[in-house]
Amino acid sequence: MPRILVIGAGGQIGSELTYKLRELYGPENVVASDIGYHNTHIVNSGIFEIVDAQDYDSIKTCIDKHEIDTIYLMAAMLSATGEKYPMKAWDLNINSIFHVLNLAKDGFIKQIFWPSSIAVFGPTTPALNTPQHTIAEPTTVYGITKQVGERWCEYYHDKYGVDVRSLRYPGIISWKTMPGGGTTDYAVEIYHKAVLNKHYECFLSENTQLPMMFMEDAINATVKIMQAESNTVKIRSSYNLAALSFTPKDISEAIQKHIPEFKITYKPDFRQNIANSWPKSIDDSSARTDWNWSHNYDLDKMTEEMITQLRNKYKDSTTTN
Ligand code: VAH
């Protein structure tokens, strides 16, 4: 059994990844960690440690204490917050991957998962069905950090044999843990507002098409690439990953099939420029060919699950305007 440390386990993806890994490998083999105790559910759900992803000794102390051999590095500052605090985003996103890559290079851990993002692409990238290998000139700090991180992952694999694996996540939609500081967060907020208020003011314009994915598919892809035979993981920068591609208009129409009175209004903010720089849809055929990836959720199936779960979560809440 692998001995796993999830860094950034308090976040939207990190938390659900932790629950899944504990199901697969046993709770005793999965240590959740974060910079603080903000996600009380994850803190109280099993083994938890405070780990600062920017502090090599903090990570090293934890992997020694728990005899860790595998790290899922999920801590990062996302696109919207990264534009507000560029150097903090650079420091967190880059220092953390270097520490984990060096721990592997020096033989302290065997395997790494590190999330990249479709944010590595920019306004000069072909926007429809974006290929695995194409122009990538990101115009956000977050996208720059993910592009640089991919280069270092590939370098450490090729030069030092580090077994690092990575996926270019699209926007991820889930109901258990709210996302923080992303441009695609609207696609999570809209479901909560639809169930609670039957109205959502969207910070992107109605025809802003972006690549998206339901959390269960993202978690399954992450587990699948980490379990794949090493020689099938041919791309060691990061794999394109895709499932859905929709606009705020599309998602509001899917919601109205369940909540006919739901209304959406639009008030684009600074995040519109970020969204405009990203692809509209992604070609992930390399992942489907190399390690047999496939997704399960389309927009209607995801919307049904989100609304069902959130109605249950908020069943005691009154509707507010
Ligand atoms: C963000 N959720 O919005 C992240 C993601 C593709 C978007 O990387 O910044």
Coordinates of C-alpha atoms and ligand atoms in Angstrom, one line a residue:
M1 CA 0.0 0.0 0.0
P2 CA 1.3 3.5 -0.8
R3 CA 1.9 5.8 2.2
I4 CA 0.3 9.1 1.0
L5 CA 0.5 12.7 2.0
V6 CA -2.0 15.1 0.5
I7 CA -0.6 18.7 0.7
G8 CA -3.5 21.2 0.5
A9 CA -6.1 18.7 1.7
G10 CA -8.3 21.5 2.9
G11 CA -9.0 22.8 -0.6
Q12 CA -11.8 21.9 -3.1
I13 CA -10.0 19.1 -4.9
G14 CA -7.6 18.2 -2.1
S15 CA -10.4 17.4 0.3
E16 CA -12.3 15.0 -2.0
L17 CA -9.1 13.5 -3.2
T18 CA -8.2 12.7 0.5
Y19 CA -11.6 11.0 1.0
K20 CA -11.2 8.9 -2.2
L21 CA -7.6 7.9 -1.4
R22 CA -8.6 6.8 2.1
E23 CA -11.4 4.6 0.6
L24 CA -8.9 3.1 -1.8
Y25 CA -5.8 2.6 0.4
G26 CA -7.1 2.7 4.0
P27 CA -7.4 5.8 6.2
E28 CA -4.2 4.7 8.0
N29 CA -2.2 5.2 4.8
V30 CA -3.4 8.7 3.9
V31 CA -2.2 11.8 5.8
A32 CA -4.2 15.0 5.1
S33 CA -2.3 18.3 5.6
D34 CA -2.8 22.0 5.1
I35 CA -1.4 25.3 6.3
G36 CA -4.2 25.7 8.8
Y37 CA -7.3 24.2 10.4
H38 CA -9.8 26.0 8.1
N39 CA -11.4 22.9 6.8
T40 CA -12.7 21.4 10.0
H41 CA -14.2 18.4 8.3
I42 CA -10.9 17.3 6.8
V43 CA -9.1 18.0 10.0
N44 CA -11.5 15.7 11.9
S45 CA -11.8 13.0 9.2
G46 CA -8.6 11.2 9.9
I47 CA -4.8 11.7 10.3
F48 CA -4.1 15.5 9.8
E49 CA -0.9 17.5 10.0
I50 CA -0.1 21.2 9.6
V51 CA 2.3 21.4 6.7
D52 CA 3.5 24.6 5.0
A53 CA 3.9 23.7 1.3
Q54 CA 6.6 26.5 1.0
D55 CA 8.7 25.1 3.8
Y56 CA 11.0 22.1 2.9
D57 CA 11.6 21.1 6.5
S58 CA 7.8 21.2 7.2
I59 CA 7.2 18.7 4.4
K60 CA 10.3 16.6 5.3
T61 CA 9.3 16.3 9.0
C62 CA 5.9 15.1 8.0
I63 CA 7.1 12.5 5.5
D64 CA 9.7 11.2 8.0
K65 CA 7.1 11.0 10.8
H66 CA 4.5 9.1 8.7
E67 CA 7.0 7.2 6.4
I68 CA 5.4 8.8 3.3
D69 CA 6.3 7.5 -0.2
T70 CA 3.7 9.4 -2.3
I71 CA 2.8 13.1 -2.3
Y72 CA -0.3 14.7 -3.9
L73 CA 0.6 18.4 -4.0
M74 CA -2.8 20.1 -4.2
A75 CA -1.8 23.5 -2.5
A76 CA -1.9 26.4 -5.0
M77 CA -3.1 30.0 -5.4
L78 CA -5.6 30.0 -8.3
S79 CA -6.1 32.4 -11.2
A80 CA -8.3 35.2 -9.7
T81 CA -6.4 35.5 -6.4
G82 CA -3.1 35.1 -8.2
E83 CA -3.8 38.3 -10.1
K84 CA -4.3 40.2 -6.8
Y85 CA -1.1 38.8 -5.3
P86 CA 1.2 37.9 -8.1
M87 CA 4.4 37.3 -6.1
K88 CA 2.5 35.3 -3.4
A89 CA 1.1 33.1 -6.2
W90 CA 4.6 32.6 -7.7
D91 CA 6.2 31.8 -4.4
L92 CA 3.5 29.3 -3.3
N93 CA 3.0 27.6 -6.6
I94 CA 6.7 27.3 -7.5
N95 CA 8.5 26.8 -4.2
S96 CA 6.1 24.0 -3.3
I97 CA 6.7 22.0 -6.5
F98 CA 10.4 22.4 -6.2
H99 CA 10.5 21.1 -2.6
V100 CA 8.5 18.0 -3.6
L101 CA 10.5 17.3 -6.8
N102 CA 13.7 17.6 -4.8
L103 CA 12.4 15.2 -2.1
A104 CA 11.8 12.7 -4.9
K105 CA 15.1 13.4 -6.6
D106 CA 16.9 12.8 -3.3
G107 CA 15.1 9.5 -2.8
F108 CA 12.8 10.4 0.1
I109 CA 9.6 9.8 -1.9
K110 CA 8.7 7.6 -4.8
Q111 CA 5.8 9.2 -6.6
I112 CA 4.3 12.7 -7.1
F113 CA 0.9 14.0 -8.4
W114 CA 0.9 17.6 -9.2
P115 CA -2.1 19.4 -10.8
S116 CA -1.6 21.7 -13.7
S117 CA -4.4 23.5 -15.5
I118 CA -5.9 24.6 -18.8
A119 CA -4.7 28.0 -17.6
V120 CA -1.3 27.1 -19.2
F121 CA -2.9 28.1 -22.5
G122 CA -3.4 31.8 -23.5
P123 CA -5.1 34.0 -26.1
T124 CA -2.8 32.8 -28.9
T125 CA -3.7 29.1 -28.3
P126 CA -6.2 27.5 -30.7
A127 CA -9.3 27.9 -28.6
L128 CA -11.4 25.0 -29.8
N129 CA -10.4 21.4 -29.1
T130 CA -7.0 22.7 -27.9
P131 CA -4.4 20.1 -28.7
Q132 CA -2.0 18.5 -26.2
H133 CA 1.0 20.1 -27.9
T134 CA 0.4 23.7 -29.1
I135 CA 1.1 27.3 -28.4
A136 CA 1.0 28.2 -24.8
E137 CA 1.5 31.8 -23.8
P138 CA -0.5 32.2 -20.6
T139 CA -1.4 35.8 -19.6
T140 CA -2.2 35.1 -15.9
V141 CA 0.3 34.6 -13.0
Y142 CA -1.4 31.3 -12.2
G143 CA -1.1 30.1 -15.8
I144 CA 2.6 31.1 -15.9
T145 CA 3.3 29.2 -12.6
K146 CA 1.6 26.1 -14.0
Q147 CA 3.5 26.3 -17.3
V148 CA 6.8 26.6 -15.5
G149 CA 5.8 23.8 -13.1
E150 CA 5.1 21.6 -16.1
R151 CA 8.6 22.3 -17.5
W152 CA 10.3 21.4 -14.2
C153 CA 8.2 18.2 -13.8
E154 CA 9.3 17.0 -17.2
Y155 CA 12.9 18.0 -16.5
Y156 CA 13.1 16.2 -13.2
H157 CA 11.5 13.1 -14.8
D158 CA 13.9 13.1 -17.8
K159 CA 17.1 14.1 -15.9
Y160 CA 16.6 12.4 -12.5
G161 CA 14.0 9.7 -13.1
V162 CA 11.4 11.3 -10.8
D163 CA 8.0 9.6 -11.2
V164 CA 5.9 12.8 -11.3
R165 CA 2.5 12.7 -13.0
S166 CA 0.3 15.7 -13.8
L167 CA -3.1 16.6 -15.3
R168 CA -4.3 19.9 -16.8
Y169 CA -7.5 20.2 -14.9
P170 CA -10.3 22.3 -16.4
G171 CA -12.7 24.1 -14.1
I172 CA -13.8 21.6 -11.4
I173 CA -17.4 21.5 -10.1
S174 CA -18.3 19.9 -6.8
W175 CA -20.7 20.4 -3.9
K176 CA -18.8 19.3 -0.8
T177 CA -16.1 22.0 -0.5
M178 CA -16.3 25.4 -2.0
P179 CA -13.5 26.4 -4.4
G180 CA -11.3 29.4 -3.6
G181 CA -10.2 32.2 -5.9
G182 CA -10.7 30.6 -9.3
T183 CA -12.3 32.1 -12.4
T184 CA -14.4 29.0 -12.9
D185 CA -15.8 29.3 -9.4
Y186 CA -19.0 30.7 -10.9
A187 CA -20.0 27.2 -12.1
V188 CA -20.0 26.0 -8.4
E189 CA -21.6 29.2 -6.9
I190 CA -24.5 29.1 -9.4
Y191 CA -25.8 25.8 -8.1
H192 CA -25.7 26.9 -4.5
K193 CA -27.5 30.2 -5.3
A194 CA -30.0 28.4 -7.5
V195 CA -31.0 26.1 -4.6
L196 CA -30.9 28.8 -1.9
N197 CA -32.0 32.0 -3.7
K198 CA -33.3 30.9 -7.2
H199 CA -31.1 33.7 -8.6
Y200 CA -27.4 34.1 -9.4
E201 CA -25.5 37.2 -10.5
C202 CA -22.7 35.8 -12.7
F203 CA -19.3 37.4 -12.9
L204 CA -18.7 36.1 -16.4
S205 CA -20.8 37.0 -19.5
E206 CA -23.5 34.6 -20.7
N207 CA -21.6 33.2 -23.7
T208 CA -18.2 32.6 -22.0
Q209 CA -17.5 29.0 -22.9
L210 CA -14.9 27.2 -20.7
P211 CA -13.7 23.6 -20.3
M212 CA -15.2 22.1 -17.1
M213 CA -15.5 18.7 -15.3
F214 CA -17.5 17.2 -12.4
M215 CA -15.4 16.5 -9.4
E216 CA -15.9 12.7 -9.5
D217 CA -14.4 12.6 -13.0
A218 CA -11.4 14.7 -11.9
I219 CA -10.8 12.5 -8.9
N220 CA -11.1 9.3 -11.0
A221 CA -8.6 10.7 -13.6
T222 CA -6.2 11.5 -10.8
V223 CA -6.3 8.1 -9.3
K224 CA -6.1 6.5 -12.8
I225 CA -3.0 8.3 -13.9
M226 CA -1.3 7.5 -10.6
Q227 CA -2.2 3.8 -10.8
A228 CA -1.1 3.6 -14.5
E229 CA 2.0 1.6 -15.5
S230 CA 4.8 4.1 -15.6
N231 CA 5.6 3.3 -19.3
T232 CA 2.0 4.3 -20.3
V233 CA 2.5 7.8 -18.8
K234 CA 4.3 9.1 -21.9
I235 CA 3.7 12.8 -21.2
R236 CA 5.6 14.0 -18.1
S237 CA 4.8 17.7 -18.4
S238 CA 1.0 17.5 -17.9
Y239 CA -1.9 15.8 -19.8
N240 CA -4.8 17.7 -21.2
L241 CA -8.0 16.5 -19.5
A242 CA -11.5 17.2 -20.6
A243 CA -15.1 16.3 -20.1
L244 CA -17.5 19.2 -20.6
S245 CA -17.5 22.6 -22.2
F246 CA -20.3 25.1 -21.5
T247 CA -21.3 28.7 -21.0
P248 CA -23.1 30.3 -18.1
K249 CA -26.2 30.3 -20.3
D250 CA -25.9 26.6 -20.9
I251 CA -25.6 25.8 -17.2
S252 CA -28.5 28.1 -16.2
E253 CA -30.7 26.3 -18.8
A254 CA -29.7 22.9 -17.3
I255 CA -30.6 24.2 -13.8
Q256 CA -34.0 25.5 -15.0
K257 CA -34.9 21.9 -15.9
H258 CA -35.0 21.3 -12.2
I259 CA -35.7 24.9 -10.9
P260 CA -37.9 26.5 -13.6
E261 CA -38.0 29.8 -11.7
F262 CA -34.2 30.1 -11.5
K263 CA -33.0 33.5 -12.9
I264 CA -29.5 34.5 -13.9
T265 CA -28.2 38.0 -14.4
Y266 CA -24.7 39.0 -15.6
K267 CA -22.2 41.4 -14.1
P268 CA -18.7 40.6 -15.6
D269 CA -15.7 41.6 -13.5
F270 CA -11.9 41.3 -13.9
R271 CA -12.3 37.6 -14.2
Q272 CA -13.9 38.0 -17.6
N273 CA -10.4 38.9 -19.0
I274 CA -8.9 35.8 -17.5
A275 CA -11.7 33.6 -19.0
N276 CA -11.3 35.2 -22.4
S277 CA -7.6 34.1 -22.5
W278 CA -8.4 30.4 -22.0
P279 CA -9.6 27.7 -24.4
K280 CA -13.2 27.0 -25.0
S281 CA -12.7 23.2 -25.3
I282 CA -9.9 20.8 -24.9
D283 CA -8.6 17.7 -26.9
D284 CA -7.6 15.1 -24.3
S285 CA -7.1 12.2 -26.7
S286 CA -3.5 11.6 -25.4
A287 CA -4.9 10.8 -21.9
R288 CA -7.6 8.6 -23.4
T289 CA -5.1 6.7 -25.6
D290 CA -2.1 6.4 -23.2
W291 CA -3.8 5.3 -19.9
N292 CA -7.5 4.7 -21.0
W293 CA -9.1 7.8 -19.4
S294 CA -12.8 8.5 -20.0
H295 CA -15.3 10.7 -18.2
N296 CA -18.8 9.8 -17.0
Y297 CA -20.6 13.1 -16.3
D298 CA -22.2 15.3 -18.9
L299 CA -23.9 18.6 -18.1
D300 CA -27.3 17.2 -17.3
K301 CA -26.0 14.3 -15.2
M302 CA -23.8 16.7 -13.2
T303 CA -26.6 19.2 -12.8
E304 CA -28.9 16.5 -11.4
E305 CA -26.3 15.4 -8.9
M306 CA -25.4 18.9 -7.8
I307 CA -29.0 20.0 -7.3
T308 CA -30.0 16.8 -5.5
Q309 CA -27.0 17.0 -3.1
L310 CA -27.4 20.7 -2.4
R311 CA -31.1 20.4 -1.8
N312 CA -30.3 17.8 0.8
K313 CA -27.4 19.9 2.2
Y314 CA -29.7 23.0 2.5
K315 CA -32.9 21.3 3.3
D316 CA -33.3 23.2 6.6
S317 CA -32.5 26.6 5.0
T318 CA -35.2 28.9 4.0
T319 CA -35.2 30.5 0.5
T320 CA -33.8 34.0 0.7
N321 CA -34.0 36.7 -2.0
Ligands
VAH1 C1 -9.2 28.6 -11.7 N1 -10.4 26.6 -11.0 O1 -10.3 29.0 -12.0 C2 -9.1 27.1 -11.5 C3 -8.8 26.3 -12.8 C4 -9.1 26.2 -15.3 C5 -9.4 26.9 -14.0 O2 -7.4 26.2 -13.0 O3 -8.3 29.3 -11.5

